[in-house]
Amino acid sequence: MSNYDVTIIGSGPGGYVAAIRCAQLGMKTALIEKYSTLGGTCLNVGCIPSKALLDSSEHYHNAVHNFKEHGIDVKDVKANIKQMIQRKNDVVAQTSNGVKFLMDKNNIDVHHGMGSFIDKNTIKVTADDGTETSISSKYIIIATGSKPNFFPGMEPDKKRIITSTEALNLQEIPKKMLVIGGGVIGLELGSVFARLGTKIEVVEFAKTIIPTMDSTLSKELTRVLKKEGFKFHLEHRVQKVENKGKGVVLTALNKKGEEVTMDADYCLVAVGRKPYTAGLGLENTGVAVNDRGQVEVNDHLQTSVSNIYAIGDVIRGSMLAHKAEEEGVYVAEILAGQKPHINYNLIPGVVYTWPEVAAVGKTEEELKAEGRTIKVGQFPIKALGRARASMDTQGVVKVIADAETDEVLGVHMIAARAADLIMEAVTAMEYRASAEDISRIYHPHPTYSEAVKEAALAATENRPLHV
Ligand code: FAD
Ligand code: NAD
């Protein structure tokens, strides 16, 4: 039996980052991963492969639609989906190997196999060939992540009715794809295929797409994606999806309660993800799980069993890689006797469409519901010189500040490079900056960041300079 100070189950961004921080803090650390590659959902079938395909499809889209105006004549531009998938696989392999390198560098023992609790300090690891190893550990961190969710009638068969995992490996460009769910996965992967020529129809239960984000963003993104050819069926309740061999047929009820049917080559089910604890043997430990399947944790991310902690998608909160990573660092530092801090109010959210959508803090709707008196400043991207130079003129930046104190309470943007731009707002808000603070610092010209300054000017004194 091997003995460790800390053992982490799951090698996603939560688990592998927790392992590195534990090792940095001098703990003898083990990492258990059931798959042969490290990195979890994010590196293998999530963040990294989706961004690889988003970037490839964006290059193709630009070559077809924008090169000519830039003065670049290209003939016979073709999308080679097999090469795109191959490049994506190479990027995933490099990134996952990078995690393996980091484990070796930090002297972390990696055990490949399914981890299952025998009791609160002992884990059995069962490798693919059936070999069993026992691990004893003072502390254990559960970082087992999540799996795609679905509802009755839309069970993925992984052939025509697919999840993000299969969509990231399609070997053909479908003529038409139905997407159930107008959230992050539906719109990102929908964008990949729309740019390659697939007709995308989104069937969404809510009144808007990206329903949890500020309504300014959902309105603008709807407009942008419609121009890309997306069709939206909002307020539609899916009844069933059937694989008909060469395609699918979806039946839904519209908001009037009428039955509508749609057909397509594929149906992507993207209605959220659910925590994953199957086979973990939690019943042998007494670790409590709530009715949503999440491992219950207290403010220190400690489960109902004092030596067992949990982080990432398997617990409450947003299902984001950077949230999982911060929680991994947080628990490692707690175990080392430190007093770390984690701020759940300022987790940035990004949708990697083009232009990108990014936000931090509260939405206008949330602040109004709370009865806060606020000031809102907006700046259209098309008013930027930089945007015209690069032909990326769609979008808007919105800064929301407290009406009395001018403290920034939320920043919401849809703009080229918004995924990177949002970090200015995260930093400013972490230091409790006012809109005036943002408006009075240098923003390099010409950049998209000038839109953040202008929106802050609009919020603080209603005096943007360039509109
Ligand atoms: P995971 O990454 O899910 O890792 C859990 C690991 O635990 C897995 O490797 C699993 O095999 C292993 N495991 C589970 N049970 C056991 C067991 N019993 N024994 C051994 N191993 C086990 N987030 C972002 O922030 N940005 C993005 O751009 C982004 N894009 C995404 C795109 C897609 C298509 C998807 C599906 C997700 C995306 N996400 C993104 C979400 C992100 O992937 C997750 O929030 C993140 O991976 C959660 O990390 P985690 O460590 O909690 O779990
Ligand atoms: P999501 O929660 O973003 O979106 C799900 C959408 O499906 C929502 O709009 C919801 O209203 C809709 N929906 C739910 N039930 C429905 C039904 N029965 N019929 C029609 N529509 C229905 O979930 P997702 O897009 O599946 O992504 C899962 C998780 O992965 C998210 O939590 C997200 O944070 C994470 N993720 C993040 C990124 C990123 O950071 N860029 C990218 C991909 C995934």
Coordinates of C-alpha atoms and ligand atoms in Angstrom, one line a residue:
M1 CA 0.0 0.0 0.0
S2 CA 1.3 3.5 -0.9
N3 CA 1.0 6.2 1.6
Y4 CA 0.4 9.9 0.8
D5 CA -0.3 13.2 2.5
V6 CA -2.8 14.1 -0.2
T7 CA -4.5 12.1 -2.9
I8 CA -6.5 13.8 -5.6
I9 CA -9.1 11.9 -7.6
G10 CA -9.5 13.4 -11.1
S11 CA -6.8 15.1 -13.3
G12 CA -8.9 18.0 -14.7
P13 CA -8.0 21.7 -14.2
G14 CA -9.2 21.4 -10.6
G15 CA -7.3 18.2 -9.8
Y16 CA -4.0 18.7 -11.5
V17 CA -3.6 22.3 -10.3
A18 CA -4.5 21.1 -6.7
A19 CA -1.8 18.4 -7.1
I20 CA 0.9 21.0 -8.2
R21 CA 0.1 23.4 -5.3
C22 CA 0.1 20.5 -2.8
A23 CA 3.5 19.4 -4.0
Q24 CA 4.8 22.9 -4.0
L25 CA 3.7 23.2 -0.4
G26 CA 5.8 20.1 0.5
M27 CA 3.1 17.4 0.6
K28 CA 3.6 13.9 -0.7
T29 CA 1.0 13.9 -3.4
A30 CA -0.8 11.4 -5.6
L31 CA -3.1 12.0 -8.6
I32 CA -5.6 9.3 -9.8
E33 CA -7.1 9.5 -13.3
K34 CA -9.3 6.8 -14.9
Y35 CA -8.3 7.8 -18.5
S36 CA -4.9 7.3 -20.0
T37 CA -4.5 11.0 -20.7
L38 CA -4.4 13.8 -18.1
G39 CA -6.3 17.1 -18.1
G40 CA -9.9 16.0 -17.7
T41 CA -12.8 17.4 -19.6
C42 CA -11.2 20.7 -20.2
L43 CA -8.1 19.6 -22.0
N44 CA -9.4 16.5 -23.7
V45 CA -13.0 17.1 -24.7
G46 CA -13.8 20.7 -23.5
C47 CA -12.0 24.1 -23.4
I48 CA -8.9 23.3 -25.5
P49 CA -10.4 21.2 -28.4
S50 CA -13.4 23.5 -28.7
K51 CA -11.1 26.6 -29.0
A52 CA -8.8 24.8 -31.5
L53 CA -11.9 24.1 -33.8
L54 CA -13.2 27.6 -33.1
D55 CA -10.0 29.1 -34.3
S56 CA -9.7 26.9 -37.4
S57 CA -13.3 27.6 -38.4
E58 CA -12.8 31.3 -37.9
H59 CA -9.7 31.3 -40.2
Y60 CA -11.8 29.6 -42.8
H61 CA -14.7 32.0 -42.4
N62 CA -12.4 35.0 -42.7
A63 CA -10.8 33.5 -45.9
V64 CA -14.2 33.1 -47.5
H65 CA -15.8 36.3 -46.3
N66 CA -13.3 38.9 -45.3
F67 CA -10.0 38.3 -47.2
K68 CA -11.2 39.9 -50.4
E69 CA -12.0 43.2 -48.7
H70 CA -8.5 43.2 -47.1
G71 CA -7.1 42.9 -50.6
I72 CA -6.2 39.2 -50.4
D73 CA -7.4 37.1 -53.3
V74 CA -7.6 33.4 -52.6
K75 CA -9.1 30.8 -54.9
D76 CA -10.8 27.5 -54.1
V77 CA -10.8 27.9 -50.3
K78 CA -12.0 24.6 -48.9
A79 CA -12.7 23.4 -45.4
N80 CA -10.9 20.1 -44.6
I81 CA -12.7 18.9 -41.5
K82 CA -10.4 15.8 -41.2
Q83 CA -7.3 18.1 -41.0
M84 CA -9.1 20.4 -38.6
I85 CA -9.8 17.5 -36.3
Q86 CA -6.3 16.2 -36.7
R87 CA -4.8 19.5 -35.7
K88 CA -7.2 19.7 -32.8
N89 CA -6.1 16.2 -31.7
D90 CA -2.4 17.3 -31.9
V91 CA -3.1 20.4 -29.8
V92 CA -4.9 18.2 -27.2
A93 CA -2.1 15.7 -27.1
Q94 CA 0.6 18.4 -26.6
T95 CA -1.4 20.1 -23.8
S96 CA -2.2 16.8 -22.0
N97 CA 1.5 15.8 -22.3
G98 CA 2.3 19.2 -20.8
V99 CA 0.3 18.2 -17.7
K100 CA 2.2 14.9 -17.5
F101 CA 5.5 16.8 -17.6
L102 CA 4.2 19.1 -14.8
M103 CA 3.3 16.0 -12.7
D104 CA 6.8 14.5 -13.1
K105 CA 8.5 17.9 -12.5
N106 CA 6.7 18.2 -9.2
N107 CA 7.3 14.6 -8.1
I108 CA 3.5 13.8 -8.1
D109 CA 2.7 10.1 -8.4
V110 CA 0.1 9.5 -11.1
H111 CA -2.0 6.4 -10.9
H112 CA -4.1 5.6 -13.9
G113 CA -7.3 3.7 -13.1
M114 CA -10.7 4.1 -11.6
G115 CA -10.5 5.5 -8.0
S116 CA -13.0 4.2 -5.5
F117 CA -13.2 4.8 -1.8
I118 CA -12.8 1.7 0.5
D119 CA -13.1 4.0 3.5
K120 CA -12.3 7.6 4.3
N121 CA -8.6 7.2 4.1
T122 CA -8.2 4.3 1.6
I123 CA -8.8 4.3 -2.2
K124 CA -8.7 1.3 -4.5
V125 CA -7.4 2.1 -8.0
T126 CA -8.5 -0.3 -10.7
A127 CA -6.5 -0.1 -14.0
D128 CA -8.0 -0.9 -17.4
D129 CA -6.4 -4.4 -17.3
G130 CA -8.1 -5.1 -13.9
T131 CA -4.9 -4.6 -11.8
E132 CA -5.8 -3.2 -8.4
T133 CA -3.6 -0.9 -6.2
S134 CA -4.5 0.5 -2.8
I135 CA -3.6 4.0 -1.7
S136 CA -3.7 5.3 1.8
S137 CA -3.9 9.1 2.3
K138 CA -4.3 11.5 5.2
Y139 CA -6.3 14.0 3.0
I140 CA -8.3 13.3 -0.2
I141 CA -9.6 15.8 -2.7
I142 CA -12.5 14.8 -5.0
A143 CA -12.1 16.5 -8.4
T144 CA -14.1 14.1 -10.5
G145 CA -15.8 16.8 -12.6
S146 CA -18.9 16.4 -14.7
K147 CA -20.6 14.7 -17.7
P148 CA -23.1 16.0 -20.3
N149 CA -26.6 16.3 -19.0
F150 CA -29.8 15.4 -20.9
F151 CA -33.5 15.1 -20.3
P152 CA -36.0 12.2 -21.1
G153 CA -36.6 12.0 -24.8
M154 CA -33.3 13.5 -25.8
E155 CA -30.9 10.7 -24.7
P156 CA -27.7 10.9 -26.8
D157 CA -27.0 7.8 -28.9
K158 CA -23.6 9.3 -29.7
K159 CA -24.2 8.7 -33.4
R160 CA -26.8 11.2 -34.7
I161 CA -27.9 12.5 -31.3
I162 CA -24.6 13.7 -29.9
T163 CA -23.0 15.6 -27.1
S164 CA -20.1 18.0 -27.2
T165 CA -17.7 15.1 -27.0
E166 CA -18.9 13.6 -30.3
A167 CA -19.4 17.0 -32.0
L168 CA -15.6 17.7 -31.4
N169 CA -14.8 14.6 -33.4
L170 CA -17.2 14.8 -36.3
Q171 CA -15.5 13.6 -39.5
E172 CA -17.9 15.4 -41.9
I173 CA -19.5 18.8 -42.2
P174 CA -23.2 18.3 -41.7
K175 CA -25.6 20.1 -44.0
K176 CA -27.9 20.8 -41.0
M177 CA -27.6 20.5 -37.3
L178 CA -30.2 21.0 -34.5
V179 CA -28.8 22.2 -31.2
I180 CA -30.8 21.8 -28.1
G181 CA -29.7 24.5 -25.7
G182 CA -28.7 28.1 -26.5
G183 CA -26.0 28.2 -23.8
V184 CA -22.3 28.2 -24.1
I185 CA -21.6 24.8 -25.7
G186 CA -24.5 25.1 -28.1
L187 CA -23.4 28.5 -29.4
E188 CA -19.6 27.8 -29.5
L189 CA -19.9 24.5 -31.3
G190 CA -22.8 25.8 -33.3
S191 CA -20.5 28.6 -34.4
V192 CA -17.8 26.1 -35.5
F193 CA -20.2 24.3 -37.8
A194 CA -22.1 27.4 -39.0
R195 CA -18.8 28.9 -40.2
L196 CA -18.0 25.7 -42.1
G197 CA -21.4 26.0 -43.9
T198 CA -23.7 23.9 -41.7
K199 CA -27.3 25.3 -41.2
I200 CA -27.7 25.6 -37.4
E201 CA -31.1 25.7 -35.7
V202 CA -31.0 26.2 -31.9
V203 CA -34.0 25.0 -29.8
E204 CA -33.9 26.8 -26.5
F205 CA -36.3 26.5 -23.6
A206 CA -35.8 30.1 -22.3
K207 CA -36.9 33.4 -23.8
T208 CA -33.3 34.3 -24.9
I209 CA -30.0 32.6 -25.7
I210 CA -27.3 32.7 -23.0
P211 CA -30.2 33.4 -20.5
T212 CA -28.0 33.8 -17.4
M213 CA -26.0 36.7 -19.0
D214 CA -26.9 40.4 -19.2
S215 CA -29.8 40.9 -21.7
T216 CA -27.7 43.4 -23.7
L217 CA -25.3 40.6 -24.5
S218 CA -28.0 38.1 -25.5
K219 CA -29.7 40.6 -27.8
E220 CA -26.5 41.6 -29.5
L221 CA -25.3 38.0 -29.8
T222 CA -28.6 36.9 -31.3
R223 CA -28.2 39.6 -33.9
V224 CA -24.6 38.6 -34.7
L225 CA -25.4 34.9 -34.9
K226 CA -28.5 35.4 -37.1
K227 CA -26.2 37.2 -39.6
E228 CA -24.0 34.0 -39.5
G229 CA -27.0 32.0 -40.5
F230 CA -28.2 30.7 -37.1
K231 CA -32.0 30.2 -36.7
F232 CA -33.4 30.3 -33.1
H233 CA -36.5 28.6 -31.8
L234 CA -36.9 30.2 -28.4
E235 CA -39.4 29.2 -25.7
H236 CA -39.6 25.7 -27.2
R237 CA -39.9 22.6 -25.0
V238 CA -38.3 19.6 -26.6
Q239 CA -40.4 16.4 -26.4
K240 CA -38.3 13.9 -28.2
V241 CA -35.4 13.5 -30.7
E242 CA -35.3 10.3 -32.8
N243 CA -32.4 8.9 -34.9
K244 CA -34.0 8.0 -38.2
G245 CA -30.8 6.4 -39.7
K246 CA -29.4 9.1 -41.9
G247 CA -30.7 12.0 -39.8
V248 CA -32.8 13.0 -36.8
V249 CA -36.3 14.3 -36.2
L250 CA -37.0 16.5 -33.2
T251 CA -40.4 17.2 -31.8
A252 CA -41.0 20.2 -29.5
L253 CA -43.9 22.3 -28.1
N254 CA -43.7 26.0 -29.0
K255 CA -44.9 28.7 -26.6
K256 CA -48.5 28.4 -27.8
G257 CA -48.3 24.7 -26.9
E258 CA -48.4 23.6 -30.6
E259 CA -46.3 20.6 -31.7
V260 CA -43.5 21.4 -34.1
T261 CA -41.1 19.0 -35.8
M262 CA -37.7 19.7 -37.3
D263 CA -35.2 17.5 -39.0
A264 CA -31.5 17.6 -39.5
D265 CA -28.4 15.4 -40.0
Y266 CA -27.4 15.6 -36.4
C267 CA -28.8 16.9 -33.1
L268 CA -26.3 18.3 -30.5
V269 CA -27.7 18.0 -27.0
A270 CA -26.2 20.9 -24.9
V271 CA -28.5 21.4 -22.0
G272 CA -25.9 21.7 -19.2
R273 CA -23.6 19.2 -17.4
K274 CA -24.1 17.1 -14.3
P275 CA -21.6 16.3 -11.5
Y276 CA -19.9 12.9 -11.9
T277 CA -19.5 10.6 -8.9
A278 CA -20.4 7.2 -10.4
G279 CA -18.2 4.4 -9.2
L280 CA -16.4 6.6 -6.7
G281 CA -17.7 4.6 -3.7
L282 CA -18.8 7.6 -1.7
E283 CA -21.2 5.3 0.2
N284 CA -18.2 3.9 1.9
T285 CA -17.2 7.2 3.4
G286 CA -20.4 9.1 4.5
V287 CA -19.6 12.0 2.1
A288 CA -23.0 13.8 1.5
V289 CA -24.3 14.5 -1.9
N290 CA -27.2 16.9 -2.5
D291 CA -30.3 16.3 -4.7
R292 CA -28.5 17.8 -7.7
G293 CA -25.8 15.2 -7.4
Q294 CA -23.2 17.7 -6.2
V295 CA -20.8 16.7 -3.4
E296 CA -21.8 18.9 -0.5
V297 CA -19.0 21.2 0.8
N298 CA -18.7 23.9 3.4
D299 CA -17.1 27.3 2.9
H300 CA -13.7 25.6 3.1
L301 CA -14.6 23.1 0.4
Q302 CA -14.6 20.4 3.1
T303 CA -17.1 17.6 2.7
S304 CA -19.2 16.1 5.5
V305 CA -16.1 13.9 6.2
S306 CA -13.4 16.1 7.6
N307 CA -10.4 14.8 5.8
I308 CA -12.1 14.8 2.4
Y309 CA -12.5 17.9 0.3
A310 CA -14.1 18.5 -3.1
I311 CA -13.5 21.1 -5.9
G312 CA -14.6 22.0 -9.5
D313 CA -17.6 20.8 -11.5
V314 CA -18.5 18.2 -8.9
I315 CA -19.5 20.8 -6.3
R316 CA -21.8 23.9 -6.4
G317 CA -21.1 26.9 -8.5
S318 CA -20.2 27.7 -12.1
M319 CA -18.7 24.9 -14.1
L320 CA -15.6 26.6 -15.4
A321 CA -12.0 25.6 -15.6
H322 CA -10.6 28.7 -13.9
K323 CA -13.1 28.3 -11.0
A324 CA -11.9 24.7 -10.6
E325 CA -8.3 25.8 -10.6
E326 CA -8.7 28.5 -8.0
E327 CA -10.5 26.0 -5.8
G328 CA -7.6 23.5 -6.2
V329 CA -5.1 26.1 -5.0
Y330 CA -7.5 27.1 -2.2
V331 CA -7.8 23.6 -0.8
A332 CA -4.1 22.9 -1.1
E333 CA -3.3 26.1 0.9
I334 CA -5.9 25.2 3.5
L335 CA -4.3 21.8 4.0
A336 CA -0.9 23.5 4.4
G337 CA -2.4 25.6 7.2
Q338 CA -2.6 28.8 5.3
K339 CA -5.6 31.2 5.2
P340 CA -6.4 31.6 1.5
H341 CA -9.2 33.6 0.0
I342 CA -11.5 32.9 -2.9
N343 CA -13.9 35.5 -4.4
Y344 CA -16.9 33.8 -6.0
N345 CA -18.4 37.2 -7.0
L346 CA -15.8 37.9 -9.6
I347 CA -15.5 34.8 -11.8
P348 CA -15.4 35.9 -15.4
G349 CA -17.5 34.1 -17.9
V350 CA -16.7 34.0 -21.6
V351 CA -18.5 32.6 -24.7
Y352 CA -15.9 32.1 -27.5
T353 CA -18.1 33.1 -30.4
W354 CA -16.8 35.8 -32.7
P355 CA -17.0 38.5 -31.6
E356 CA -16.4 37.0 -28.1
V357 CA -18.8 37.6 -25.2
A358 CA -17.4 38.2 -21.7
A359 CA -18.7 39.3 -18.4
V360 CA -17.9 39.8 -14.7
G361 CA -19.9 40.8 -11.8
K362 CA -23.7 41.4 -11.7
T363 CA -26.0 41.9 -14.6
E364 CA -28.3 44.9 -14.9
E365 CA -31.3 42.6 -14.4
E366 CA -29.8 41.2 -11.1
L367 CA -28.9 44.6 -9.8
K368 CA -32.4 46.0 -10.5
A369 CA -34.0 42.9 -8.9
E370 CA -31.9 43.7 -5.8
G371 CA -33.2 47.3 -5.8
R372 CA -29.7 48.8 -6.3
T373 CA -29.6 52.3 -7.8
I374 CA -27.1 52.1 -10.7
K375 CA -25.6 54.0 -13.6
V376 CA -25.1 52.3 -16.9
G377 CA -22.6 53.3 -19.5
Q378 CA -22.3 51.7 -23.0
F379 CA -20.0 52.1 -25.9
P380 CA -20.4 50.6 -29.4
I381 CA -17.4 48.8 -30.8
K382 CA -18.0 50.3 -34.2
A383 CA -17.0 53.7 -32.9
L384 CA -13.4 52.5 -32.4
G385 CA -10.7 53.2 -34.9
R386 CA -9.1 49.9 -34.2
A387 CA -12.3 48.0 -34.9
R388 CA -12.6 49.7 -38.3
A389 CA -9.0 48.9 -39.1
S390 CA -9.5 45.2 -38.5
M391 CA -13.1 45.0 -39.7
D392 CA -14.4 43.7 -36.4
T393 CA -17.0 46.4 -35.7
Q394 CA -19.8 44.4 -34.1
G395 CA -20.4 44.6 -30.3
V396 CA -20.8 46.8 -27.3
V397 CA -19.1 47.3 -23.9
K398 CA -21.4 48.0 -20.9
V399 CA -20.2 49.2 -17.5
I400 CA -22.6 49.2 -14.6
A401 CA -21.6 51.3 -11.5
D402 CA -23.3 52.1 -8.2
A403 CA -25.2 55.4 -8.6
E404 CA -23.8 56.9 -5.4
T405 CA -20.3 55.5 -4.9
D406 CA -19.5 54.9 -8.6
E407 CA -18.1 51.4 -7.7
V408 CA -18.1 49.1 -10.7
L409 CA -20.6 46.3 -10.1
G410 CA -20.6 44.6 -13.5
V411 CA -18.9 44.7 -16.8
H412 CA -20.5 43.0 -19.8
M413 CA -19.1 43.0 -23.3
I414 CA -19.4 41.5 -26.8
A415 CA -16.4 42.5 -28.8
A416 CA -13.4 41.1 -30.7
R417 CA -10.9 39.9 -28.1
A418 CA -13.4 40.3 -25.2
A419 CA -12.1 37.1 -23.6
D420 CA -8.8 39.0 -22.9
L421 CA -10.3 42.4 -22.4
I422 CA -12.5 41.3 -19.5
M423 CA -9.4 40.9 -17.3
E424 CA -9.1 44.7 -17.0
A425 CA -12.6 44.7 -15.4
V426 CA -11.8 41.7 -13.2
T427 CA -8.6 43.4 -11.9
A428 CA -10.4 46.7 -11.4
M429 CA -13.3 45.1 -9.6
E430 CA -11.1 43.0 -7.3
Y431 CA -9.6 46.3 -6.1
R432 CA -13.1 47.8 -5.9
A433 CA -12.4 50.4 -8.5
S434 CA -14.9 53.1 -9.5
A435 CA -16.0 53.7 -13.0
E436 CA -14.0 57.0 -12.8
D437 CA -10.8 55.0 -11.8
I438 CA -11.1 53.0 -15.1
S439 CA -11.9 56.1 -17.1
R440 CA -8.8 57.9 -15.9
I441 CA -6.2 55.3 -16.6
Y442 CA -4.2 55.1 -19.9
H443 CA -5.7 52.8 -22.5
P444 CA -3.3 52.2 -25.5
H445 CA -4.5 53.6 -28.8
P446 CA -5.7 52.1 -31.0
T447 CA -7.0 49.1 -29.2
Y448 CA -10.3 47.5 -28.3
S449 CA -9.5 48.3 -24.6
E450 CA -10.5 51.9 -25.4
A451 CA -14.1 50.8 -25.5
V452 CA -13.8 49.8 -21.8
K453 CA -12.5 53.3 -20.9
E454 CA -15.3 54.9 -23.0
A455 CA -18.0 52.8 -21.4
A456 CA -16.6 53.7 -18.0
L457 CA -16.7 57.4 -18.9
A458 CA -20.3 56.9 -20.0
A459 CA -21.2 55.3 -16.7
T460 CA -19.3 57.7 -14.4
E461 CA -20.2 61.0 -16.0
N462 CA -22.1 60.2 -19.1
R463 CA -19.4 61.8 -21.2
P464 CA -17.9 59.3 -23.6
L465 CA -15.4 61.0 -25.9
H466 CA -15.9 59.2 -29.2
V467 CA -19.6 59.0 -29.6
Ligands
FAD1 P1 -13.0 17.6 -15.2 O1 -12.2 18.5 -16.1 O2 -14.3 17.1 -15.6 O3 -12.0 16.4 -14.8 C1 -12.4 15.4 -14.0 C2 -11.5 14.2 -14.2 O4 -11.8 13.2 -13.2 C3 -11.7 13.5 -15.5 O5 -10.5 13.4 -16.2 C4 -12.3 12.1 -15.2 O6 -11.9 11.1 -16.0 C5 -11.7 11.9 -13.8 N1 -12.4 11.0 -12.9 C6 -13.8 11.1 -12.7 N2 -14.1 10.1 -11.8 C7 -12.9 9.4 -11.5 C8 -12.6 8.3 -10.7 N3 -13.5 7.7 -9.9 N4 -11.3 7.8 -10.7 C9 -10.4 8.4 -11.5 N5 -10.6 9.5 -12.2 C10 -11.9 10.0 -12.3 N6 -14.5 26.0 -19.1 C11 -13.9 27.1 -19.2 O7 -13.5 27.8 -18.2 N7 -13.5 27.7 -20.4 C12 -13.9 27.1 -21.6 O8 -13.6 27.6 -22.7 C13 -14.6 25.8 -21.5 N8 -15.0 25.2 -22.6 C14 -15.6 24.0 -22.5 C15 -16.0 23.4 -23.7 C16 -16.7 22.2 -23.6 C17 -17.2 21.5 -24.9 C18 -17.0 21.6 -22.4 C19 -17.7 20.3 -22.3 C20 -16.6 22.2 -21.2 C21 -15.9 23.4 -21.2 N9 -15.6 24.1 -20.1 C22 -14.9 25.3 -20.2 C23 -15.9 23.6 -18.8 C24 -14.6 22.9 -18.2 O9 -14.2 21.9 -19.0 C25 -14.9 22.4 -16.8 O10 -15.4 23.4 -16.0 C26 -13.6 21.9 -16.1 O11 -13.1 20.8 -16.9 C27 -13.9 21.3 -14.7 O12 -12.7 20.8 -14.2 P2 -12.7 19.7 -13.1 O13 -11.3 19.5 -12.7 O14 -13.7 20.0 -12.0 O15 -13.3 18.4 -13.8
NAD2 P1 -25.4 26.0 -20.3 O1 -26.0 26.0 -18.9 O2 -24.5 27.1 -20.7 O3 -26.6 26.1 -21.4 C1 -27.7 25.2 -21.4 C2 -28.8 25.9 -22.2 O4 -29.8 24.9 -22.4 C3 -29.5 27.0 -21.4 O5 -29.6 28.1 -22.2 C4 -30.8 26.4 -21.0 O6 -31.9 27.3 -20.9 C5 -31.1 25.4 -22.1 N1 -31.9 24.3 -21.8 C6 -32.0 23.6 -20.6 N2 -32.9 22.6 -20.7 C7 -33.4 22.7 -21.9 C8 -34.4 21.9 -22.6 N3 -35.0 20.9 -22.1 N4 -34.7 22.3 -23.9 C9 -34.1 23.3 -24.5 N5 -33.2 24.1 -23.9 C10 -32.8 23.7 -22.6 O7 -24.8 24.6 -20.5 P2 -23.9 24.0 -21.7 O8 -23.9 24.9 -22.8 O9 -24.3 22.6 -21.9 O10 -22.5 24.0 -21.0 C11 -22.3 23.2 -19.8 C12 -21.3 23.8 -18.9 O11 -20.0 23.8 -19.5 C13 -21.6 25.2 -18.6 O12 -21.8 25.3 -17.2 C14 -20.5 26.1 -19.0 O13 -20.1 26.9 -18.0 C15 -19.4 25.1 -19.3 N6 -18.8 25.6 -20.6 C16 -18.0 26.7 -20.5 C17 -17.5 27.2 -21.7 C18 -16.8 28.5 -21.7 O14 -16.4 29.0 -20.6 N7 -16.6 29.2 -22.8 C19 -17.7 26.6 -22.9 C20 -18.4 25.4 -22.9 C21 -18.9 24.9 -21.7

